[in-house]
Amino acid sequence: MEREADVVVVGAGIVGGAAAYYLARRGVRVVVVERGSMPGEQSRKNWGFVRQQGRDPIEMPLVMEANRLWRGLERELGADIEWVQGGNLALAGDAERMARFERWLPVAREFGLETRLLRPRELEAVVPGLAGAWVGGMHTPGDGHADPEKATDAFARAAAAHGASLRLGCALQAVTTRAGAVAGVVTEQGEIRTPTVVCAAGAWSTRLARTLGLDLPQRWVRGTVARTTTAPRVTTCAVWAPDVAFRQRRDGSFTIAAGGALDHDVTLDSLRQLRFFLPNYWKNKALFRFHVGRPLLASLAAARPGSPARRRPLVWDRGLEPRPNPAKVRRSLAALQRVLPSLPPLGIARSWAGYIDAAPDLVPVLGEVPQIGGLVLATAFSGHGFALGPIAGRLVAELIVDGKPSLDISGFRFSRFAEGAIGKPRNVL
Ligand SMILES: Cc1cc2nc3c(=O)[nH]c(=O)nc-3n(C[C@H](O)[C@H](O)[C@H](O)COP(=O)(O)OP(=O)(O)OC[C@H]3O[C@@H](n4cnc5c(N)ncnc54)[C@H](O)[C@@H]3O)c2cc1C
C-alpha cells in the first residue's frame, strides 16, 4: 500500500468515488480507503432517482449541473449505468401537497428548470394507464434515473483507471494531525502520509468527525426499498406518490419504496442530537416511525468503557445490514398495483434497507473544516445524494486543486451548525 498520497478519500460511495475520479483526472495522487468489500453503502441501496425537482433552492445550481453531468456519464465513464432521462412526476393526493408543489414553482422558474403542474386529466399523458384520485402532479421532464450499483461501481472503476488507488476492506482508523492540520491517516493496511483527507464516509461521518473532536449532527433514518418481479414496459418516468415511489428498470422490474415514509431506529446519537432534529421530526411526524429496541441497546453497549466500539469506533460495526420493513414492502407493492392497474400481479424479488444520513436542514455538509487544515467534508446528503454525487465529487476536486470550487458551496459549510445558522428545510420532496 502507498505510504504517501496527495489526498486520501475515506469512503468509495458515489461521493467518494466521484471525488477520487475528478481528482485523479487532474493528476492528483489519490488513495481511496473503503472499509466495505464493495464501493459504497447507501450509494448501492437507493431508489436511483436523479431528481432536480422539489429541491431546496440552495441546492439548485449544484443539482442542475449534476443533471448535466449525468446525461454524459455513460460516455465519460465508459460504463452502462442504465441512465434514463424519463422525467420525474410527483403526485398529490390532496390539496395541501398540491399547494406545496405550487409554492415550489417559482424556484423552478428562477433557475430555468422546466417543470409544470399537471391537472388530473393530464397525468395519463406522462404515465400511461396511471390510476387514482389525484388532485394533480408536478412534472420535470429533464429528471432521470440510473442503476445505483452500476453508477457507484463505474465511478470507482473510472477513478482507478485514471490512477487512483482503491483499497477495499481497508477502514480508516484515525486521522493524524500536526499543528492543527492533517498530517496523515492510519488505516487497517498501514499509515499514509497526506496533507488532505476527504471524509465521504456517509452515515459514519459523525463518528469519524468525533474522533477529531468535531460535532457533526447527522441523523440516521432507515429507508426500505424493494424490487419487483419483471413486468411489461409501462413508463420511463420516475414517480413519487405519497404511498409509493417507483421507477421501472430496464429489465421491466420496478424499484419501489413507501413514498418517503421512513423508520427511525433510536440510538444514543438520536438522543444526543435531539435539539438539532426535533423541529424537523415535528414537522414531518407523519413520515417517521420510531423504533426503540435493538439498535438503542447496541448503542448503549457500544458506549461502555472498553467496548470494541470504544476501542475501534470506525470499524466495529462494518457490514451492518439494517432490516427492511416488511409492512412497507407490502404496502408499497399494493400501492404500485393500484396506481398501475394494467400490470399483471407482481411479486417481490428482493428487499433491502439502508441508513440515510441526514443533516438537520436536509442539505449536505460540503467544504473545508476551519478547525483542521486539509480536512474536507462531503457528507450528510440527506437522502438525495445519489443525484448530487457526481457534482459533489467534482466540486471537492476543484476545491482541493484550484482552491475554489466553480459553484458557491458556502451554504453547505460545516460551521453553520456552530453558528446556529441552520435554516428550515426548504425542499418539497
Ligand atoms: C433507501 C435509500 C433511498 C435513497 N434514494 C435516493 C434517490 O432516489 N436519489 C438520491 O439522489 N439519493 C437517494 N438516497 C441517498 C443517497 O443514496 C445518498 O445520499 C448517497 O448515496 C450518499 O453517498 P455517499 O458516498 O456519501 O455514502 P455511501 O454510499 O454510504 O458511502 C460511504 C462509504 O464510506 C465508507 N466508510 C465509512 N466509514 C469508513 C471508514 N472509517 N473507513 C473507510 N470507509 C468508510 C462506507 O463503507 C461507505 O461505503 C437514498 C438513500 C437510501 C438509503
XYZ file of C-alpha atoms and ligand atoms in Angstrom:
482
model
C 0.000 0.000 0.000
C 1.066 3.587 -0.758
C 2.828 5.324 2.138
C 2.202 8.785 0.755
C -0.626 10.482 -1.149
C -1.739 13.967 -2.117
C -5.268 13.138 -0.982
C -6.860 10.272 0.949
C -10.582 9.858 0.313
C -12.493 7.994 3.011
C -15.408 6.056 1.527
C -15.950 4.796 -2.009
C -19.652 5.606 -2.308
C -20.784 7.754 -5.190
C -19.437 10.871 -3.459
C -16.000 9.479 -2.592
C -15.753 7.645 -5.921
C -16.622 10.791 -7.873
C -14.193 12.902 -5.831
C -11.422 10.374 -6.496
C -12.303 10.264 -10.193
C -12.192 14.038 -10.688
C -9.049 14.357 -8.556
C -7.245 11.584 -10.428
C -8.205 13.155 -13.748
C -6.439 16.314 -12.594
C -3.269 14.366 -11.905
C -3.636 14.192 -8.123
C -2.249 11.112 -6.345
C -5.335 9.749 -4.583
C -5.848 6.780 -2.319
C -9.453 5.792 -1.585
C -9.937 3.718 1.548
C -13.227 1.845 1.777
C -13.989 -0.290 4.787
C -16.525 -2.470 2.975
C -15.823 -5.190 0.447
C -17.585 -3.181 -2.285
C -17.655 0.524 -3.113
C -20.473 2.351 -1.303
C -23.282 1.676 1.123
C -26.261 3.997 0.585
C -25.000 4.576 -2.915
C -25.792 0.938 -3.781
C -29.102 0.833 -1.951
C -31.020 3.891 -3.049
C -34.037 4.289 -5.313
C -31.895 5.565 -8.194
C -33.841 8.821 -8.675
C -31.765 11.627 -10.192
C -34.118 14.439 -9.373
C -33.813 18.203 -9.628
C -37.479 18.612 -8.805
C -38.600 19.812 -5.395
C -35.120 20.693 -4.108
C -34.076 23.260 -1.573
C -33.223 26.376 -3.652
C -29.699 26.353 -2.248
C -29.075 23.015 -3.999
C -30.466 24.029 -7.390
C -27.237 25.196 -9.090
C -25.499 22.008 -7.932
C -28.206 19.582 -8.888
C -28.771 21.185 -12.291
C -25.072 20.889 -13.069
C -25.220 17.318 -11.721
C -28.056 16.577 -14.131
C -25.894 17.837 -16.997
C -23.088 15.534 -15.850
C -25.421 12.531 -15.504
C -26.512 12.900 -19.131
C -22.956 12.313 -20.300
C -21.738 9.890 -17.619
C -22.092 6.669 -19.587
C -19.798 8.093 -22.265
C -17.468 9.766 -19.788
C -17.055 6.745 -17.505
C -17.263 4.214 -20.329
C -19.905 2.211 -18.478
C -23.527 1.194 -18.711
C -25.281 2.719 -15.701
C -28.870 2.332 -17.004
C -29.282 6.098 -17.233
C -32.759 7.067 -18.439
C -33.898 10.657 -18.774
C -37.560 9.805 -18.308
C -38.622 12.729 -16.094
C -39.919 12.831 -12.549
C -43.606 13.002 -11.644
C -44.631 13.848 -8.083
C -48.291 13.066 -7.401
C -50.551 14.929 -4.997
C -53.412 13.102 -3.342
C -54.664 16.167 -1.502
C -54.827 19.917 -1.901
C -52.160 20.533 0.731
C -49.480 18.577 -1.140
C -50.522 20.200 -4.399
C -50.204 23.630 -2.774
C -46.628 22.713 -1.737
C -45.806 21.923 -5.356
C -47.334 25.223 -6.428
C -45.219 27.098 -3.920
C -42.105 25.470 -5.366
C -42.778 26.528 -8.985
C -41.113 29.959 -8.560
C -37.908 28.094 -7.621
C -38.040 26.141 -10.888
C -38.692 29.380 -12.760
C -35.873 31.249 -11.011
C -33.360 28.583 -12.060
C -34.836 27.976 -15.514
C -35.816 24.360 -14.814
C -38.671 23.150 -16.992
C -41.361 21.996 -14.553
C -45.151 22.000 -14.912
C -48.072 21.444 -12.634
C -50.459 18.920 -14.157
C -54.205 18.599 -13.773
C -55.601 15.100 -13.152
C -56.557 14.549 -16.789
C -53.029 15.465 -17.928
C -51.314 12.805 -15.818
C -52.010 9.918 -18.190
C -50.045 11.625 -20.938
C -46.944 11.315 -18.721
C -47.550 7.834 -17.294
C -49.917 5.814 -19.482
C -52.563 3.901 -17.528
C -51.985 5.823 -14.282
C -54.965 5.407 -11.957
C -56.043 7.063 -8.731
C -57.966 10.049 -7.420
C -55.124 12.534 -7.798
C -55.542 16.245 -7.225
C -52.693 16.737 -9.695
C -48.973 16.405 -10.083
C -45.690 18.161 -10.739
C -43.633 17.045 -13.726
C -39.981 17.747 -14.533
C -39.166 16.123 -17.888
C -35.385 16.644 -17.597
C -35.022 14.454 -14.493
C -33.850 10.885 -14.789
C -32.852 7.701 -13.039
C -29.964 5.255 -13.055
C -28.852 1.993 -11.514
C -27.249 2.759 -8.132
C -24.844 -0.202 -8.064
C -23.674 0.247 -11.629
C -23.184 4.014 -11.228
C -21.261 3.665 -7.964
C -19.030 0.933 -9.352
C -18.491 2.935 -12.548
C -17.065 5.900 -10.622
C -14.783 3.692 -8.545
C -13.538 1.891 -11.649
C -13.035 5.103 -13.605
C -11.110 6.625 -10.680
C -8.824 3.576 -10.621
C -8.422 3.732 -14.409
C -7.150 7.302 -14.018
C -4.588 6.237 -11.436
C -6.423 6.423 -8.090
C -5.600 3.591 -5.735
C -8.774 1.922 -4.405
C -8.350 -0.032 -1.156
C -11.374 -2.159 -0.357
C -11.724 -3.789 3.073
C -9.489 -1.072 4.436
C -11.074 1.055 7.145
C -9.668 4.364 8.142
C -8.974 4.140 11.862
C -7.675 7.615 12.579
C -6.694 10.895 11.002
C -3.456 12.225 12.432
C -2.906 15.958 12.753
C 0.060 18.215 13.383
C -0.184 21.893 14.303
C -3.904 21.990 13.521
C -3.620 20.394 10.094
C -3.968 16.904 8.631
C -0.657 15.023 8.621
C -1.780 11.544 7.625
C -4.123 8.639 8.223
C -3.964 5.311 9.990
C -5.759 2.538 8.135
C -6.140 -1.196 8.565
C -3.458 -1.653 5.922
C -0.983 0.823 7.343
C -0.295 4.528 7.577
C -0.338 7.054 4.750
C 1.221 10.499 4.922
C -1.058 13.088 3.343
C -1.924 16.752 3.780
C -5.558 16.295 2.684
C -8.351 13.966 3.756
C -11.805 13.932 2.187
C -14.414 12.492 4.510
C -17.040 10.896 2.253
C -17.973 8.284 4.843
C -21.763 8.683 4.520
C -23.649 7.696 7.667
C -20.362 7.070 9.501
C -19.040 10.586 9.086
C -20.266 11.745 12.504
C -18.119 9.109 14.163
C -15.118 9.998 12.080
C -15.598 13.670 12.920
C -15.948 12.820 16.610
C -12.506 11.186 16.642
C -11.214 14.654 15.690
C -13.245 16.450 18.338
C -15.797 17.753 15.805
C -19.531 17.644 16.393
C -21.263 16.836 13.100
C -25.017 16.448 13.589
C -26.287 13.634 11.405
C -29.491 11.751 11.913
C -29.843 8.182 10.696
C -33.096 7.068 9.154
C -33.805 3.644 7.733
C -35.273 3.516 4.253
C -36.787 0.288 2.924
C -36.613 -0.494 -0.794
C -37.742 -3.475 -2.871
C -37.504 -4.776 -6.387
C -40.486 -6.456 -8.005
C -40.574 -9.298 -10.457
C -40.499 -8.205 -14.092
C -43.447 -6.726 -15.978
C -44.153 -5.392 -19.465
C -42.734 -1.919 -20.000
C -45.076 0.860 -18.862
C -43.079 4.020 -18.226
C -39.618 5.547 -18.171
C -40.776 8.261 -15.761
C -39.848 8.061 -12.073
C -42.966 8.562 -9.961
C -43.250 9.736 -6.362
C -46.725 9.298 -4.891
C -47.495 9.547 -1.164
C -47.798 5.743 -0.747
C -45.268 4.542 -3.283
C -42.287 5.836 -5.186
C -41.259 3.771 -8.178
C -39.199 3.588 -11.329
C -39.252 0.833 -13.903
C -35.882 -0.679 -14.619
C -34.589 -1.738 -17.982
C -35.497 -5.413 -17.366
C -39.113 -4.415 -16.576
C -38.899 -4.843 -12.808
C -39.804 -1.912 -10.564
C -37.759 -0.412 -7.770
C -40.364 0.579 -5.167
C -40.419 2.274 -1.772
C -43.068 3.584 0.569
C -43.068 7.123 -0.832
C -40.762 8.784 1.690
C -42.054 7.044 4.847
C -39.008 6.220 6.984
C -38.118 4.272 10.110
C -36.054 5.841 12.827
C -34.114 3.411 14.990
C -33.484 5.359 18.166
C -29.833 5.267 19.301
C -27.697 7.238 21.720
C -26.816 9.617 18.896
C -30.511 10.351 18.247
C -30.815 11.404 21.878
C -27.550 13.381 21.855
C -28.600 15.290 18.754
C -32.265 15.734 19.568
C -32.062 19.525 19.764
C -30.951 19.712 16.141
C -33.628 17.413 14.811
C -36.688 17.951 16.947
C -38.236 20.717 14.779
C -37.891 18.551 11.691
C -39.346 15.447 13.374
C -42.283 17.512 14.476
C -42.918 18.959 11.020
C -42.698 15.543 9.308
C -44.134 13.405 12.075
C -46.446 11.559 9.665
C -43.414 10.249 7.751
C -41.434 8.863 10.696
C -41.928 5.736 12.738
C -39.727 5.491 15.811
C -38.339 2.154 16.995
C -36.857 1.704 20.437
C -35.125 -1.662 20.532
C -32.010 -3.476 19.464
C -30.190 -0.502 17.866
C -30.595 1.531 21.085
C -29.308 -1.376 23.185
C -26.397 -1.854 20.786
C -25.500 1.837 21.007
C -25.659 1.729 24.814
C -23.406 -1.340 24.875
C -21.074 0.415 22.438
C -20.732 3.390 24.788
C -19.398 1.208 27.637
C -15.753 1.916 28.518
C -13.506 -0.716 26.953
C -16.167 -1.932 24.486
C -14.968 -2.894 20.963
C -16.813 0.194 19.698
C -14.836 2.463 22.006
C -11.573 0.815 21.033
C -12.257 0.800 17.284
C -15.093 3.300 16.681
C -14.705 3.399 12.918
C -14.511 -0.325 12.349
C -16.583 -2.313 14.824
C -19.956 -2.477 13.041
C -18.725 -2.833 9.498
C -21.168 -4.710 7.283
C -24.212 -3.535 9.229
C -27.248 -4.579 7.206
C -30.397 -2.894 8.513
C -33.583 -4.889 8.202
C -36.156 -3.864 5.585
C -39.610 -3.123 6.981
C -41.868 -5.899 5.551
C -45.066 -3.899 6.110
C -43.670 -1.083 3.982
C -42.718 -3.524 1.231
C -46.246 -4.985 1.209
C -47.896 -1.578 1.247
C -45.753 -0.117 -1.500
C -46.357 -3.144 -3.757
C -50.128 -2.899 -3.190
C -49.983 0.843 -3.930
C -47.996 0.223 -7.143
C -50.620 -2.236 -8.366
C -53.372 0.283 -7.570
C -51.603 3.125 -9.365
C -50.814 0.986 -12.429
C -53.776 -1.433 -12.573
C -52.856 -2.766 -16.017
C -49.806 -4.523 -14.549
C -50.025 -8.279 -14.006
C -49.821 -9.347 -10.341
C -46.204 -8.793 -9.290
C -44.089 -10.429 -6.625
C -41.142 -9.145 -4.630
C -37.807 -10.358 -5.976
C -35.704 -8.692 -3.289
C -35.998 -6.173 -0.495
C -33.358 -4.301 1.453
C -32.835 -1.300 3.694
C -30.237 1.402 4.084
C -29.412 4.036 6.638
C -29.725 7.564 5.301
C -27.508 10.269 6.794
C -29.434 13.499 7.132
C -28.417 16.948 8.304
C -30.901 18.981 10.388
C -31.583 21.323 7.439
C -31.580 18.439 4.948
C -28.788 19.818 2.799
C -25.247 18.405 2.633
C -22.136 19.376 4.512
C -19.589 20.198 1.844
C -16.288 22.009 2.158
C -13.283 22.535 4.371
C -13.337 22.375 8.139
C -11.882 25.592 9.579
C -10.592 23.856 12.730
C -8.411 21.326 10.872
C -6.435 22.365 7.801
C -6.686 19.874 4.948
C -9.871 18.179 6.150
C -12.720 18.326 3.624
C -16.204 17.063 4.443
C -18.535 15.764 1.718
C -21.350 14.144 3.612
C -24.899 14.344 5.042
C -26.544 14.219 1.641
C -29.856 13.802 3.427
C -31.493 11.193 1.234
C -30.754 12.769 -2.132
C -27.006 12.437 -2.613
C -27.110 9.879 -5.394
C -28.174 12.646 -7.771
C -25.669 15.075 -6.286
C -22.750 12.623 -6.093
C -21.058 13.495 -9.414
C -21.132 17.253 -8.849
C -20.153 16.917 -5.181
C -17.113 14.926 -6.280
C -16.169 17.463 -8.940
C -16.525 20.395 -6.535
C -14.345 18.645 -3.958
C -11.671 18.178 -6.628
C -11.906 21.839 -7.651
C -11.681 22.968 -4.036
C -8.534 20.912 -3.497
C -6.799 21.580 -6.811
C -7.921 25.144 -7.628
C -8.511 26.345 -4.086
C -12.032 27.409 -5.093
C -14.971 25.421 -6.442
C -16.761 26.574 -9.590
C -20.114 26.780 -7.752
C -20.871 28.506 -4.476
C -20.835 25.950 -1.660
C -20.700 28.377 1.250
C -24.277 27.489 2.248
C -23.123 23.913 2.919
C -20.309 24.883 5.290
C -19.747 22.769 8.393
C -19.532 25.859 10.592
C -23.248 26.613 10.086
C -24.050 24.278 12.996
C -21.760 26.079 15.437
C -23.022 29.443 14.138
C -26.621 28.350 14.751
C -27.248 29.259 11.113
C -29.376 26.238 10.318
C -32.330 27.200 8.175
C -35.615 25.328 7.948
C -35.617 22.660 5.221
C -36.949 24.234 2.021
C -37.304 21.108 -0.100
C -40.810 19.988 -1.034
C -39.994 16.360 -1.818
C -33.145 3.795 0.947
C -32.460 4.961 0.308
C -33.040 5.582 -0.797
C -32.413 6.699 -1.378
N -32.898 7.197 -2.557
C -32.217 8.183 -3.210
C -32.615 8.613 -4.510
O -33.532 8.087 -5.110
N -31.935 9.636 -5.075
C -30.869 10.239 -4.462
O -30.324 11.183 -5.018
N -30.422 9.776 -3.270
C -31.061 8.775 -2.632
N -30.610 8.295 -1.427
C -29.454 8.933 -0.801
C -28.156 8.532 -1.453
O -28.094 7.131 -1.622
C -27.016 9.016 -0.588
O -27.180 10.401 -0.280
C -25.670 8.855 -1.296
O -25.530 7.532 -1.787
C -24.552 9.168 -0.334
O -23.351 8.757 -0.905
P -22.064 8.629 -0.023
O -20.955 8.286 -0.953
O -21.964 9.839 0.825
O -22.407 7.447 1.008
P -22.187 5.866 0.967
O -22.586 5.268 -0.316
O -22.851 5.318 2.176
O -20.630 5.728 1.069
C -19.909 5.965 2.241
C -18.833 4.915 2.303
O -17.927 5.222 3.350
C -17.440 4.001 3.842
N -16.837 4.234 5.155
C -17.457 4.650 6.281
N -16.562 4.751 7.292
C -15.372 4.379 6.798
C -14.061 4.254 7.357
N -13.827 4.547 8.640
N -13.053 3.836 6.556
C -13.290 3.541 5.248
N -14.505 3.620 4.670
C -15.523 4.051 5.437
C -18.694 3.122 3.896
O -18.349 1.765 3.951
C -19.394 3.528 2.617
O -19.083 2.662 1.551
C -31.213 7.196 -0.819
C -30.625 6.556 0.270
C -31.221 5.424 0.822
C -30.546 4.694 1.947
